[in-house]
Amino acid sequence: MSTSKDGLRVLQVWARTKAGRPIIVALRAMGGLDWQIIGAKPMNPQDIADFEKWESQR
């Protein structure tokens, strides 16, 4: 979990699209098992390096 600029607690999901493109999706809990996507962005070069390091350790 992390905190947005507005103080909202969000869950960041780092993943690859079906085509292999690395992205970060931000979600906020809505209650129960419900989540709302509040944003998505492509990873920057440092994010990609960190993500690929994590992937290589899996």
Tab-separated table of N, CA and C in Angstrom:
chain	number	residue	atom	x	y	z
A	1	MET	N	0.848	-1.167	0.000
A	1	MET	CA	0.000	0.000	0.000
A	1	MET	C	0.898	1.236	0.000
A	2	SER	N	0.410	2.273	-0.611
A	2	SER	CA	1.102	3.555	-0.612
A	2	SER	C	0.055	4.652	-0.460
A	3	THR	N	0.527	5.880	-0.373
A	3	THR	CA	-0.379	7.012	-0.199
A	3	THR	C	-0.241	7.954	-1.389
A	4	SER	N	-1.376	8.370	-1.950
A	4	SER	CA	-1.372	9.287	-3.092
A	4	SER	C	-1.019	10.694	-2.620
A	5	LYS	N	-0.837	11.601	-3.576
A	5	LYS	CA	-0.575	13.010	-3.251
A	5	LYS	C	-1.699	13.622	-2.428
A	6	ASP	N	-2.924	13.101	-2.611
A	6	ASP	CA	-4.095	13.616	-1.899
A	6	ASP	C	-4.330	12.928	-0.553
A	7	GLY	N	-3.414	12.029	-0.165
A	7	GLY	CA	-3.553	11.335	1.110
A	7	GLY	C	-4.403	10.074	1.047
A	8	LEU	N	-4.781	9.640	-0.161
A	8	LEU	CA	-5.595	8.445	-0.335
A	8	LEU	C	-4.693	7.208	-0.299
A	9	ARG	N	-5.072	6.200	0.492
A	9	ARG	CA	-4.316	4.951	0.538
A	9	ARG	C	-4.637	4.148	-0.718
A	10	VAL	N	-3.612	3.739	-1.440
A	10	VAL	CA	-3.814	3.002	-2.683
A	10	VAL	C	-2.926	1.765	-2.725
A	11	LEU	N	-3.385	0.792	-3.468
A	11	LEU	CA	-2.615	-0.413	-3.743
A	11	LEU	C	-2.064	-0.270	-5.153
A	12	GLN	N	-0.751	-0.429	-5.306
A	12	GLN	CA	-0.148	-0.379	-6.637
A	12	GLN	C	0.102	-1.804	-7.107
A	13	VAL	N	-0.352	-2.109	-8.305
A	13	VAL	CA	-0.112	-3.408	-8.916
A	13	VAL	C	0.852	-3.192	-10.075
A	14	TRP	N	2.027	-3.792	-9.955
A	14	TRP	CA	3.039	-3.723	-11.007
A	14	TRP	C	2.920	-5.006	-11.808
A	15	ALA	N	2.731	-4.875	-13.113
A	15	ALA	CA	2.487	-6.053	-13.946
A	15	ALA	C	2.873	-5.776	-15.386
A	16	ARG	N	2.687	-6.778	-16.203
A	16	ARG	CA	2.888	-6.650	-17.646
A	16	ARG	C	1.553	-6.904	-18.341
A	17	THR	N	1.323	-6.149	-19.402
A	17	THR	CA	0.136	-6.401	-20.213
A	17	THR	C	0.335	-7.708	-20.955
A	18	LYS	N	-0.710	-8.167	-21.600
A	18	LYS	CA	-0.615	-9.397	-22.394
A	18	LYS	C	0.484	-9.290	-23.448
A	19	ALA	N	0.695	-8.072	-23.956
A	19	ALA	CA	1.737	-7.833	-24.963
A	19	ALA	C	3.130	-7.687	-24.338
A	20	GLY	N	3.206	-7.703	-22.988
A	20	GLY	CA	4.498	-7.623	-22.320
A	20	GLY	C	4.909	-6.233	-21.858
A	21	ARG	N	4.048	-5.245	-22.052
A	21	ARG	CA	4.360	-3.865	-21.665
A	21	ARG	C	4.247	-3.694	-20.147
A	22	PRO	N	5.298	-3.205	-19.462
A	22	PRO	CA	5.230	-3.033	-18.014
A	22	PRO	C	4.407	-1.800	-17.633
A	23	ILE	N	3.454	-1.994	-16.715
A	23	ILE	CA	2.573	-0.901	-16.274
A	23	ILE	C	2.399	-0.948	-14.752
A	24	ILE	N	1.971	0.176	-14.207
A	24	ILE	CA	1.604	0.267	-12.798
A	24	ILE	C	0.145	0.727	-12.748
A	25	VAL	N	-0.683	-0.025	-12.022
A	25	VAL	CA	-2.100	0.306	-11.867
A	25	VAL	C	-2.339	0.631	-10.392
A	26	ALA	N	-3.003	1.755	-10.123
A	26	ALA	CA	-3.326	2.164	-8.753
A	26	ALA	C	-4.797	1.867	-8.481
A	27	LEU	N	-5.057	1.236	-7.331
A	27	LEU	CA	-6.399	0.836	-6.944
A	27	LEU	C	-6.718	1.358	-5.549
A	28	ARG	N	-7.991	1.642	-5.304
A	28	ARG	CA	-8.402	1.980	-3.939
A	28	ARG	C	-9.486	1.014	-3.498
A	29	ALA	N	-9.437	0.649	-2.238
A	29	ALA	CA	-10.406	-0.293	-1.679
A	29	ALA	C	-11.766	0.383	-1.578
A	30	MET	N	-12.797	-0.339	-1.990
A	30	MET	CA	-14.161	0.176	-1.939
A	30	MET	C	-14.978	-0.544	-0.868
A	31	GLY	N	-14.415	-1.558	-0.267
A	31	GLY	CA	-15.117	-2.348	0.743
A	31	GLY	C	-15.311	-3.769	0.267
A	32	GLY	N	-15.207	-4.689	1.175
A	32	GLY	CA	-15.333	-6.096	0.796
A	32	GLY	C	-14.236	-6.467	-0.181
A	33	LEU	N	-14.636	-7.092	-1.269
A	33	LEU	CA	-13.678	-7.485	-2.306
A	33	LEU	C	-13.655	-6.510	-3.486
A	34	ASP	N	-14.309	-5.369	-3.340
A	34	ASP	CA	-14.406	-4.398	-4.429
A	34	ASP	C	-13.244	-3.410	-4.399
A	35	TRP	N	-12.670	-3.166	-5.576
A	35	TRP	CA	-11.581	-2.207	-5.760
A	35	TRP	C	-11.910	-1.329	-6.953
A	36	GLN	N	-11.457	-0.092	-6.902
A	36	GLN	CA	-11.667	0.847	-8.003
A	36	GLN	C	-10.305	1.213	-8.583
A	37	ILE	N	-10.181	1.117	-9.907
A	37	ILE	CA	-8.961	1.564	-10.574
A	37	ILE	C	-9.003	3.092	-10.605
A	38	ILE	N	-7.983	3.715	-10.032
A	38	ILE	CA	-7.957	5.179	-10.013
A	38	ILE	C	-6.873	5.750	-10.925
A	39	GLY	N	-6.032	4.879	-11.463
A	39	GLY	CA	-5.020	5.366	-12.389
A	39	GLY	C	-4.148	4.237	-12.894
A	40	ALA	N	-3.493	4.497	-14.001
A	40	ALA	CA	-2.547	3.551	-14.584
A	40	ALA	C	-1.520	4.341	-15.365
A	41	LYS	N	-0.296	3.827	-15.383
A	41	LYS	CA	0.762	4.512	-16.126
A	41	LYS	C	1.811	3.509	-16.560
A	42	PRO	N	2.544	3.834	-17.618
A	42	PRO	CA	3.669	2.985	-17.993
A	42	PRO	C	4.791	3.163	-16.977
A	43	MET	N	5.591	2.139	-16.798
A	43	MET	CA	6.738	2.242	-15.891
A	43	MET	C	7.817	3.101	-16.512
A	44	ASN	N	8.503	3.868	-15.667
A	44	ASN	CA	9.659	4.629	-16.149
A	44	ASN	C	10.873	3.692	-16.135
A	45	PRO	N	12.006	4.109	-16.696
A	45	PRO	CA	13.174	3.216	-16.773
A	45	PRO	C	13.621	2.652	-15.421
A	46	GLN	N	13.581	3.454	-14.351
A	46	GLN	CA	13.981	2.933	-13.037
A	46	GLN	C	12.980	1.902	-12.529
A	47	ASP	N	11.685	2.165	-12.734
A	47	ASP	CA	10.654	1.192	-12.351
A	47	ASP	C	10.881	-0.130	-13.082
A	48	ILE	N	11.158	-0.045	-14.378
A	48	ILE	CA	11.382	-1.258	-15.181
A	48	ILE	C	12.575	-2.035	-14.644
A	49	ALA	N	13.660	-1.342	-14.321
A	49	ALA	CA	14.844	-2.019	-13.781
A	49	ALA	C	14.505	-2.726	-12.468
A	50	ASP	N	13.782	-2.051	-11.582
A	50	ASP	CA	13.385	-2.651	-10.307
A	50	ASP	C	12.460	-3.850	-10.536
A	51	PHE	N	11.516	-3.695	-11.452
A	51	PHE	CA	10.555	-4.762	-11.738
A	51	PHE	C	11.253	-5.973	-12.344
A	52	GLU	N	12.171	-5.745	-13.277
A	52	GLU	CA	12.884	-6.862	-13.901
A	52	GLU	C	13.775	-7.572	-12.887
A	53	LYS	N	14.340	-6.829	-11.944
A	53	LYS	CA	15.130	-7.455	-10.870
A	53	LYS	C	14.221	-8.361	-10.048
A	54	TRP	N	13.027	-7.862	-9.685
A	54	TRP	CA	12.061	-8.662	-8.929
A	54	TRP	C	11.649	-9.905	-9.735
A	55	GLU	N	11.366	-9.703	-11.034
A	55	GLU	CA	10.959	-10.833	-11.878
A	55	GLU	C	12.041	-11.918	-11.916
A	56	SER	N	13.295	-11.509	-11.965
A	56	SER	CA	14.393	-12.476	-12.078
A	56	SER	C	14.575	-13.289	-10.801
A	57	GLN	N	14.048	-12.798	-9.691
A	57	GLN	CA	14.175	-13.488	-8.407
A	57	GLN	C	12.974	-14.384	-8.110
A	58	ARG	N	12.010	-14.421	-8.987
A	58	ARG	CA	10.793	-15.208	-8.786
A	58	ARG	C	10.956	-16.600	-9.303
